[in-house]
PDB file of C-alpha atoms in Angstrom:
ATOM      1  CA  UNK A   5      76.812 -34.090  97.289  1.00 77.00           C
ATOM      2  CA  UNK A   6      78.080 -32.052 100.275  1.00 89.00           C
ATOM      3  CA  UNK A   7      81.877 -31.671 100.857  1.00 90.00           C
ATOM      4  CA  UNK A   8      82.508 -30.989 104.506  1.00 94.00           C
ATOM      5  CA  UNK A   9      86.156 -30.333 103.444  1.00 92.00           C
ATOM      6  CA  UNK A  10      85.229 -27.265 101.634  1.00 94.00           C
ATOM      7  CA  UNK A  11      84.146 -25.585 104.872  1.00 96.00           C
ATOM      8  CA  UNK A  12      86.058 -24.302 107.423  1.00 95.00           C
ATOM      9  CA  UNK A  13      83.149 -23.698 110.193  1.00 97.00           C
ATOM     10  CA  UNK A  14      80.405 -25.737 110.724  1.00 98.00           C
ATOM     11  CA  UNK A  15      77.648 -25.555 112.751  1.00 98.00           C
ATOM     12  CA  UNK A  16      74.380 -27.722 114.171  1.00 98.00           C
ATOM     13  CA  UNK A  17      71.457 -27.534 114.817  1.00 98.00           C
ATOM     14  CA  UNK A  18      70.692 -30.053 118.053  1.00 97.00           C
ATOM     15  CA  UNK A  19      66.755 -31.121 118.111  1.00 95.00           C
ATOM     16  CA  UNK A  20      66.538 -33.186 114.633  1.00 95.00           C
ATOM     17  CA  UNK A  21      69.525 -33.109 113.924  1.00 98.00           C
ATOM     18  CA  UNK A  22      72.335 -34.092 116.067  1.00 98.00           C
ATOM     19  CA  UNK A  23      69.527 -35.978 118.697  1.00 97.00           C
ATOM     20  CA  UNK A  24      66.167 -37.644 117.510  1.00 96.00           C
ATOM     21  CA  UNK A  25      64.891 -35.508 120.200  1.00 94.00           C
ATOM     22  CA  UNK A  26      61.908 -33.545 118.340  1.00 92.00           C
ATOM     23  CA  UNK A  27      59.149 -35.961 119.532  1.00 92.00           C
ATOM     24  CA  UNK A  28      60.582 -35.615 122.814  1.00 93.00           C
ATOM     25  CA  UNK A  29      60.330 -32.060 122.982  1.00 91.00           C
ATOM     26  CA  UNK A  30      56.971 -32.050 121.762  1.00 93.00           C
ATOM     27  CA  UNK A  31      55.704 -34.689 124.059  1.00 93.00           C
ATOM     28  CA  UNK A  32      57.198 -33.077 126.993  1.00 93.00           C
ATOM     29  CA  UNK A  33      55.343 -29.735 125.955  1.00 93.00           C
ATOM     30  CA  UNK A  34      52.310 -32.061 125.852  1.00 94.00           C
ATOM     31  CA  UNK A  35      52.882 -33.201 129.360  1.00 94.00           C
ATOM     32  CA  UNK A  36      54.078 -29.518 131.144  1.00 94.00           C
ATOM     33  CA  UNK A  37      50.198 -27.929 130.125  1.00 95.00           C
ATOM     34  CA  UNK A  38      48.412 -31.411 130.775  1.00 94.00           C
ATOM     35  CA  UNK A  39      46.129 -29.832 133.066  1.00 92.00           C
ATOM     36  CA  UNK A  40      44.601 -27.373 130.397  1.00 93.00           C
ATOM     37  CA  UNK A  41      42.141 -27.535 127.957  1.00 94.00           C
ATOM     38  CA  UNK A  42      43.523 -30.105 125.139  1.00 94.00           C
ATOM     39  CA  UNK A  43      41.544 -28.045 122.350  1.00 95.00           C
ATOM     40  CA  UNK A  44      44.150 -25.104 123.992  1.00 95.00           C
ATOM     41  CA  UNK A  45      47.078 -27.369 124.421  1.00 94.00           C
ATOM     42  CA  UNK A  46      46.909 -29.043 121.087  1.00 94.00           C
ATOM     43  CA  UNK A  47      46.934 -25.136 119.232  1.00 95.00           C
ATOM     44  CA  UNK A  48      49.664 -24.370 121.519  1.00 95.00           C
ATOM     45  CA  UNK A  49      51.785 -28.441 119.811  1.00 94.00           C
ATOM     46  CA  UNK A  50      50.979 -26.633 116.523  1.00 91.00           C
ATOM     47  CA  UNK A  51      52.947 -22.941 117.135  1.00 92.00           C
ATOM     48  CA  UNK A  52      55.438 -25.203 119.228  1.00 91.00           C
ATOM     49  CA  UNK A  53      55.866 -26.923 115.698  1.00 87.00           C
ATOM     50  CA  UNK A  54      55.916 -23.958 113.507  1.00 84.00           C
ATOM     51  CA  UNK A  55      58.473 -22.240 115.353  1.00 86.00           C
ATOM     52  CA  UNK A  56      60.817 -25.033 115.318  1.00 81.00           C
ATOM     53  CA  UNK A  57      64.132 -23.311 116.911  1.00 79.00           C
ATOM     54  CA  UNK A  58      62.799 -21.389 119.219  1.00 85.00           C
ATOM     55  CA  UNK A  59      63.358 -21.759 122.807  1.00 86.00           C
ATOM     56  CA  UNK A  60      61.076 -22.867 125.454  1.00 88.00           C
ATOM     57  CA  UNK A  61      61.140 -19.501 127.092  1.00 90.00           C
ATOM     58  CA  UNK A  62      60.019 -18.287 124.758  1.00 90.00           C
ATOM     59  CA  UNK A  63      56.958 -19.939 123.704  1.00 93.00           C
ATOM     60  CA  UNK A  64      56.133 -21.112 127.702  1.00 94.00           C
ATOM     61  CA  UNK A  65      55.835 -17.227 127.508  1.00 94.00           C
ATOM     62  CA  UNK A  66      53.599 -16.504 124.569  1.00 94.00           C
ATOM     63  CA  UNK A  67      51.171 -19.402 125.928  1.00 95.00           C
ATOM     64  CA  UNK A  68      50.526 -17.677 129.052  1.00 94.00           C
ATOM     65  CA  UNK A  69      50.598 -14.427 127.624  1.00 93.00           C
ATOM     66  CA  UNK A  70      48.831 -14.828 124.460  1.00 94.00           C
ATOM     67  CA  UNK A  71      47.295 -18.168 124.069  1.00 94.00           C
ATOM     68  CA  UNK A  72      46.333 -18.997 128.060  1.00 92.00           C
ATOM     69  CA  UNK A  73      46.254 -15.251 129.959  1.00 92.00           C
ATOM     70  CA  UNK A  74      47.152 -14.934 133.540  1.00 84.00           C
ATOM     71  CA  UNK A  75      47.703 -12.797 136.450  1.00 87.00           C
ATOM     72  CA  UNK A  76      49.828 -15.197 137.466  1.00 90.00           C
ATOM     73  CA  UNK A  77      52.090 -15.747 134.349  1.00 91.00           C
ATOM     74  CA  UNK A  78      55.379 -15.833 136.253  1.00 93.00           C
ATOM     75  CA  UNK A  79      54.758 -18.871 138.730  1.00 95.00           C
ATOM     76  CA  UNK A  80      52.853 -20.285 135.936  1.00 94.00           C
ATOM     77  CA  UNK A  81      56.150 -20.275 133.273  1.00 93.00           C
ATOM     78  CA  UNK A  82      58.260 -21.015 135.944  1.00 93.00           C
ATOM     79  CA  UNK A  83      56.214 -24.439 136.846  1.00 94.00           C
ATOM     80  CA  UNK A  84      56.110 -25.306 133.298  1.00 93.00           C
ATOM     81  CA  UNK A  85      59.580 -24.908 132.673  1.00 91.00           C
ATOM     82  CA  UNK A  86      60.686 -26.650 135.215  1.00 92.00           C
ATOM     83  CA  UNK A  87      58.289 -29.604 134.250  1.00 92.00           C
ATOM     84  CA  UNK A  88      59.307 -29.422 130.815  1.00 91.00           C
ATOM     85  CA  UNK A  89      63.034 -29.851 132.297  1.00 89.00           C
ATOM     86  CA  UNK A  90      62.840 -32.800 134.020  1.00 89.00           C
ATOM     87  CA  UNK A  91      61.191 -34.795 131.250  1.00 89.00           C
ATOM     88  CA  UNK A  92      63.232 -33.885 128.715  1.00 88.00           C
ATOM     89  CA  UNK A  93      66.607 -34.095 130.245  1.00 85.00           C
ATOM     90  CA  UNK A  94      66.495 -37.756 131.393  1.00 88.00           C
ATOM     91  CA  UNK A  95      65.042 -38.593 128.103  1.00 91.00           C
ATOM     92  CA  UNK A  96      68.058 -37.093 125.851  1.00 94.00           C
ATOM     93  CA  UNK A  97      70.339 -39.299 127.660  1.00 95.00           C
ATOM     94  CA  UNK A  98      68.952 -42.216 126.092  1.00 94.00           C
ATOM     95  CA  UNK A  99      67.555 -40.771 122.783  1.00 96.00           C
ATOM     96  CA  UNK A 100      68.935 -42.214 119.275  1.00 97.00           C
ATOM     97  CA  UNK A 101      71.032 -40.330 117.577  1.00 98.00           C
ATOM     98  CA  UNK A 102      70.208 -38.837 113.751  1.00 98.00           C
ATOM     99  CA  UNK A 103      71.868 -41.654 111.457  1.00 98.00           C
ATOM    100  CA  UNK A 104      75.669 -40.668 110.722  1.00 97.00           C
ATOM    101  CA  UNK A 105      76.074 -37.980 112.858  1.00 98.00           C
ATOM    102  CA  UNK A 106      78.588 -39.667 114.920  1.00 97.00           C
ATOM    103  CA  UNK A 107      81.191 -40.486 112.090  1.00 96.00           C
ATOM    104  CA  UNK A 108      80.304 -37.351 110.846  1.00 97.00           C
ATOM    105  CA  UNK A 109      81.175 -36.101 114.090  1.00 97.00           C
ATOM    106  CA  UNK A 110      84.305 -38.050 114.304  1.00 97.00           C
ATOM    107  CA  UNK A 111      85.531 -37.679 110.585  1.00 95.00           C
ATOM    108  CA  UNK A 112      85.149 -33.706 111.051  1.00 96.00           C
ATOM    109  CA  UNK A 113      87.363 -33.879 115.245  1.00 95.00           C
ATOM    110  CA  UNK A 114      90.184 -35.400 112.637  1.00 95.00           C
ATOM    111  CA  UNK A 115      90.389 -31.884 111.298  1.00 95.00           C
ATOM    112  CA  UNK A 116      91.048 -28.405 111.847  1.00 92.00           C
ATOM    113  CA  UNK A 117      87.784 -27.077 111.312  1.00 95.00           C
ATOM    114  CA  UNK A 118      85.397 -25.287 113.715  1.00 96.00           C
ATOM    115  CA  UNK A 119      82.023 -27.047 115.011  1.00 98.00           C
ATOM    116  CA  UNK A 120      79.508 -25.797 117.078  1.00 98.00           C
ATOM    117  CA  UNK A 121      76.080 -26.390 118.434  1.00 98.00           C
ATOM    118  CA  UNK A 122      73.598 -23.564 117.833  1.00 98.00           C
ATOM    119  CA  UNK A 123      70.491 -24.398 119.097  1.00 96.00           C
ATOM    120  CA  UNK A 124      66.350 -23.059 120.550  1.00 91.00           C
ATOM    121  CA  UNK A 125      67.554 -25.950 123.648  1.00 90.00           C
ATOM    122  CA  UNK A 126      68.835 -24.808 127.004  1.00 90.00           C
ATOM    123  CA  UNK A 127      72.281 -24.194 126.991  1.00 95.00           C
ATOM    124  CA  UNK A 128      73.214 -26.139 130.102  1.00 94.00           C
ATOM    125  CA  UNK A 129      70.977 -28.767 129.767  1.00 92.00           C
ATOM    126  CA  UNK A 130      72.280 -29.320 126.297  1.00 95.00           C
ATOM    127  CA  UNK A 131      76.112 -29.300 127.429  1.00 97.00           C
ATOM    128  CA  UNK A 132      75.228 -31.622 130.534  1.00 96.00           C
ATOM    129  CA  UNK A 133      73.804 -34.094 128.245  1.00 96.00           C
ATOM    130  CA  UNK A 134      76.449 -33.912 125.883  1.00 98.00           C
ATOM    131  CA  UNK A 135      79.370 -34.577 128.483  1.00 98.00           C
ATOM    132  CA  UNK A 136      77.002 -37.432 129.594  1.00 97.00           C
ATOM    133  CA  UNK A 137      77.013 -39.059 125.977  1.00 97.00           C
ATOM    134  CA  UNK A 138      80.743 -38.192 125.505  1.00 98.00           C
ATOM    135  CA  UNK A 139      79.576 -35.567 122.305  1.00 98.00           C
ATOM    136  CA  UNK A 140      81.068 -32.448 124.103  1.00 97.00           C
ATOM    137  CA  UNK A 141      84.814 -33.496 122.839  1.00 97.00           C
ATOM    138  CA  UNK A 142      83.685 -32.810 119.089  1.00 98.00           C
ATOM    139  CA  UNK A 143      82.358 -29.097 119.425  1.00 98.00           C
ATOM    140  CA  UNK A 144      84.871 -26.153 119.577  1.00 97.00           C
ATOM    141  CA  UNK A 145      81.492 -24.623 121.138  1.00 97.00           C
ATOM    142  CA  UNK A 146      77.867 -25.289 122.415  1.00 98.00           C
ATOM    143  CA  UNK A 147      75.565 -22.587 122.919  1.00 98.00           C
ATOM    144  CA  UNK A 148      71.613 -22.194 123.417  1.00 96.00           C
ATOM    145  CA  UNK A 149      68.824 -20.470 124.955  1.00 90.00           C
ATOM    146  CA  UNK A 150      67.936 -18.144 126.927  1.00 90.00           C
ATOM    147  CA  UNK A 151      69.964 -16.498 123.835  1.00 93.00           C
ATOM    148  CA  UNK A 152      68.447 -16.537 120.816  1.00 93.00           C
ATOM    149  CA  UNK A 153      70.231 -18.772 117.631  1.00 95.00           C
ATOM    150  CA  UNK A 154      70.624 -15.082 116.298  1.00 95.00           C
ATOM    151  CA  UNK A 155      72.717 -13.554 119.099  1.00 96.00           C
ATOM    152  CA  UNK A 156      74.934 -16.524 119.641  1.00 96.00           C
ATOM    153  CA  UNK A 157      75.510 -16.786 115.864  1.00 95.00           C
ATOM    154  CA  UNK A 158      76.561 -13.096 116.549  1.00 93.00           C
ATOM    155  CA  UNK A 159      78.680 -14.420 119.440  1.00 94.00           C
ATOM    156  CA  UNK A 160      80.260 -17.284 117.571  1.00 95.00           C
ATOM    157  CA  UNK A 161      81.414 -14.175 115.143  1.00 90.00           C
ATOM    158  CA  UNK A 162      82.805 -11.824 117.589  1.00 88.00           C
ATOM    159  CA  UNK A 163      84.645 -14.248 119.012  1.00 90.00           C
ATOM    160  CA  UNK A 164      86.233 -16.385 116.359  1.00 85.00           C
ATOM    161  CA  UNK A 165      86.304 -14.282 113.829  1.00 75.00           C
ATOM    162  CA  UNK A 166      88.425 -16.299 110.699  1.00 80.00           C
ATOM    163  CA  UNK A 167      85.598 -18.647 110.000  1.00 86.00           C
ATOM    164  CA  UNK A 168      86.144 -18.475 106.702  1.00 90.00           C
ATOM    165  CA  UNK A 169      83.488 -20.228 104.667  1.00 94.00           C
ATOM    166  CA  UNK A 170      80.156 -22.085 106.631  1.00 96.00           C
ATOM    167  CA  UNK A 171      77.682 -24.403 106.276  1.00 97.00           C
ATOM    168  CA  UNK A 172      74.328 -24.420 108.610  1.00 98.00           C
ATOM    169  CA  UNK A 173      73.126 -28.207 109.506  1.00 98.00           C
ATOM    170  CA  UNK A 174      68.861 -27.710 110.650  1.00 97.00           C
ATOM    171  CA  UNK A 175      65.631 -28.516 110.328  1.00 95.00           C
ATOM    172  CA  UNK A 176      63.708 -25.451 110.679  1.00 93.00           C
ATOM    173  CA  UNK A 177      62.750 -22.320 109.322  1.00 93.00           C
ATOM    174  CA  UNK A 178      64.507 -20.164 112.052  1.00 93.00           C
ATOM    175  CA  UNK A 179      67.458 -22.467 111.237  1.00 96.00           C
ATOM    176  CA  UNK A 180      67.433 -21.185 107.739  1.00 96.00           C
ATOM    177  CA  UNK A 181      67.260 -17.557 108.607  1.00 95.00           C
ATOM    178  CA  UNK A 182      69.861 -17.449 110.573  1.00 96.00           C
ATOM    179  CA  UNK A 183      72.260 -19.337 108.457  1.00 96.00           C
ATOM    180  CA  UNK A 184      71.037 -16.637 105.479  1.00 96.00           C
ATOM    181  CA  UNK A 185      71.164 -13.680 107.757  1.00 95.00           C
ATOM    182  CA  UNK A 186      75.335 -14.847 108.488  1.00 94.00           C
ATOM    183  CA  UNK A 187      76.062 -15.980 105.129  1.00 94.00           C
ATOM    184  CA  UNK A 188      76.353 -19.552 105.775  1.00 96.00           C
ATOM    185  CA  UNK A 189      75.212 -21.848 103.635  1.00 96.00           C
ATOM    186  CA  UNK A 190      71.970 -23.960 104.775  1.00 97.00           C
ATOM    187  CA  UNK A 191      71.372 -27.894 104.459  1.00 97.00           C
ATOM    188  CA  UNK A 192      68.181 -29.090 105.655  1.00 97.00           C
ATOM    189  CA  UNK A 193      68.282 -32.343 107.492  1.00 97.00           C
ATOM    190  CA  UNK A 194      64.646 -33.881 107.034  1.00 95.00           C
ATOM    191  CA  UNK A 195      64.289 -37.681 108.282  1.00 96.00           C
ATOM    192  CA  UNK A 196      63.116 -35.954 111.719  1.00 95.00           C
ATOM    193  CA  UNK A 197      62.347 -32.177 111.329  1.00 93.00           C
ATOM    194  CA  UNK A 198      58.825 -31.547 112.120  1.00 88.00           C
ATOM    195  CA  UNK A 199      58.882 -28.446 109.783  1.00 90.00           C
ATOM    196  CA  UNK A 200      55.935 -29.503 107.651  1.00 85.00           C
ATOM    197  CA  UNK A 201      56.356 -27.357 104.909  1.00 89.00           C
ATOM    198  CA  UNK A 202      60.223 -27.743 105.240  1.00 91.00           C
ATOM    199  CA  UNK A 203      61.167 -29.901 101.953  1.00 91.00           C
ATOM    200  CA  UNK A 204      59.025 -27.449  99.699  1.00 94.00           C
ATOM    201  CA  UNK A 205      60.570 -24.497 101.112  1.00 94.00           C
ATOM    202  CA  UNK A 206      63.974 -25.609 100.685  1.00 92.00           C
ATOM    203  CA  UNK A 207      63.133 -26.435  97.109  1.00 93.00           C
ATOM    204  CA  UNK A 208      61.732 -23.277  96.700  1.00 95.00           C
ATOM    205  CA  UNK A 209      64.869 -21.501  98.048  1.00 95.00           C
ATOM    206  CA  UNK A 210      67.268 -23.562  95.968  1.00 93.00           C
ATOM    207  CA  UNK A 211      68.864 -25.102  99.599  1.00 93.00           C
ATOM    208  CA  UNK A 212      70.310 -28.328  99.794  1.00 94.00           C
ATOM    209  CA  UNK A 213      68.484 -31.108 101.440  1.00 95.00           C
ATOM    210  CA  UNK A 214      69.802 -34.562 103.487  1.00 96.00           C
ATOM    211  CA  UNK A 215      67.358 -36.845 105.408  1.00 96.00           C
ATOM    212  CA  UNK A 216      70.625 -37.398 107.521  1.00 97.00           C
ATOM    213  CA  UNK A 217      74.475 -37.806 107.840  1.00 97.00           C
ATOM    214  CA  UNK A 218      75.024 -41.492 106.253  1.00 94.00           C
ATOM    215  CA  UNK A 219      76.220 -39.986 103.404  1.00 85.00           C
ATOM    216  CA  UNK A 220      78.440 -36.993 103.867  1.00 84.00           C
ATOM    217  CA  UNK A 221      81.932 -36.952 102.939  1.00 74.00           C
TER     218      UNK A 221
END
């Protein structure tokens, strides 16, 4: 059983685990690189996967510079990224939410504890859909890319620095190193992560898992 009341700063992941937004994101990669080869595209859904967490920079990046070369890899991102954005922003409006997160939410605004979002999204597009859905009011702080989960981890640090003990809510690997690399402890929330190998590495690493929030205390 997890105790939120023996933490004093908690954080979230967003993709998976505060939104059932994972498909989304992957669709909407899908959809951005439609006009290249689907052998290409469908290896590029596959690294998207693996590296759960990080942001779509990032990876719009490594397909056009690793997977998909071109001399014209700047227009290129940029196109794709903007794509990307306006699928998935009108479509996190109206996405579910991960089961319990909301009186979880709610329970944890009754106290005095720290909550923030650390997540691979963009940062504004994360806190405009947020206000929209009225979830802004239960996070001392939302951050997200361009920054990695890493540096605004750091951030969270510098700035607040009595956060006492932590717990980590994700669903990927990068999600579990950073939680490790700040001393937090990790909880894996599974009902929606598309980590693959994420319930046997969890095991492995003696972490605790959830498939969601309908029963924390």
């Amino acid at each position: 059983m997890i105790r939120l009341s023996d933490y004093d700063t908690i954080f979230f992941d967003c993709d998976g685990v505060i939104l059932d937004s994972n498909k989304i994101k992957t669709e909407a990669f899908a959809a951005s690189l439609e006009s290249y080869p689907e052998t290409l595209v469908e290896e590029f859904l596959e690294y998207h996967k693996e590296h759960n967490g990080v942001s779509r920079y990032e990876k719009f990046k490594y397909f056009f510079t690793s997977m998909n070369p071109s001399n014209d890899k700047e227009r290129r991102i940029s196109s794709s990224l903007e794509k990307y954005s306006s699928i998935t922003r009108e479509s996190l409006l109206s996405c579910n939410l991960i089961p319990g997160i909301l009186n979880t939410l709610e329970m944890i605004s009754k106290t005095s504890k720290k909550v923030f979002v650390i997540t691979g999204g963009d940062e504004e597009e994360v806190k405009f859909v947020f206000k929209r859905r009225l979830l802004d009011k239960h996070f001392t702080d939302i951050l997200g890319s361009p920054k990695t989960k890493a540096q605004n981890m750091g951030k969270v640090l510098n700035e607040h620095r009595e956060i006492g003990r932590c717990i980590f809510f994700g669903d990927s690997k990068i999600d579990f190193e950073v939680a490790v690399s700040f001393e937090c402890d990790f909880v894996f929330v599974s009902e929606k992560s598309e980590w693959l190998e994420g319930e046997d590495f969890v095991r492995q690493n003696r972490c605790k898992s959830i498939p969601n929030f309908l029963e924390i205390y």
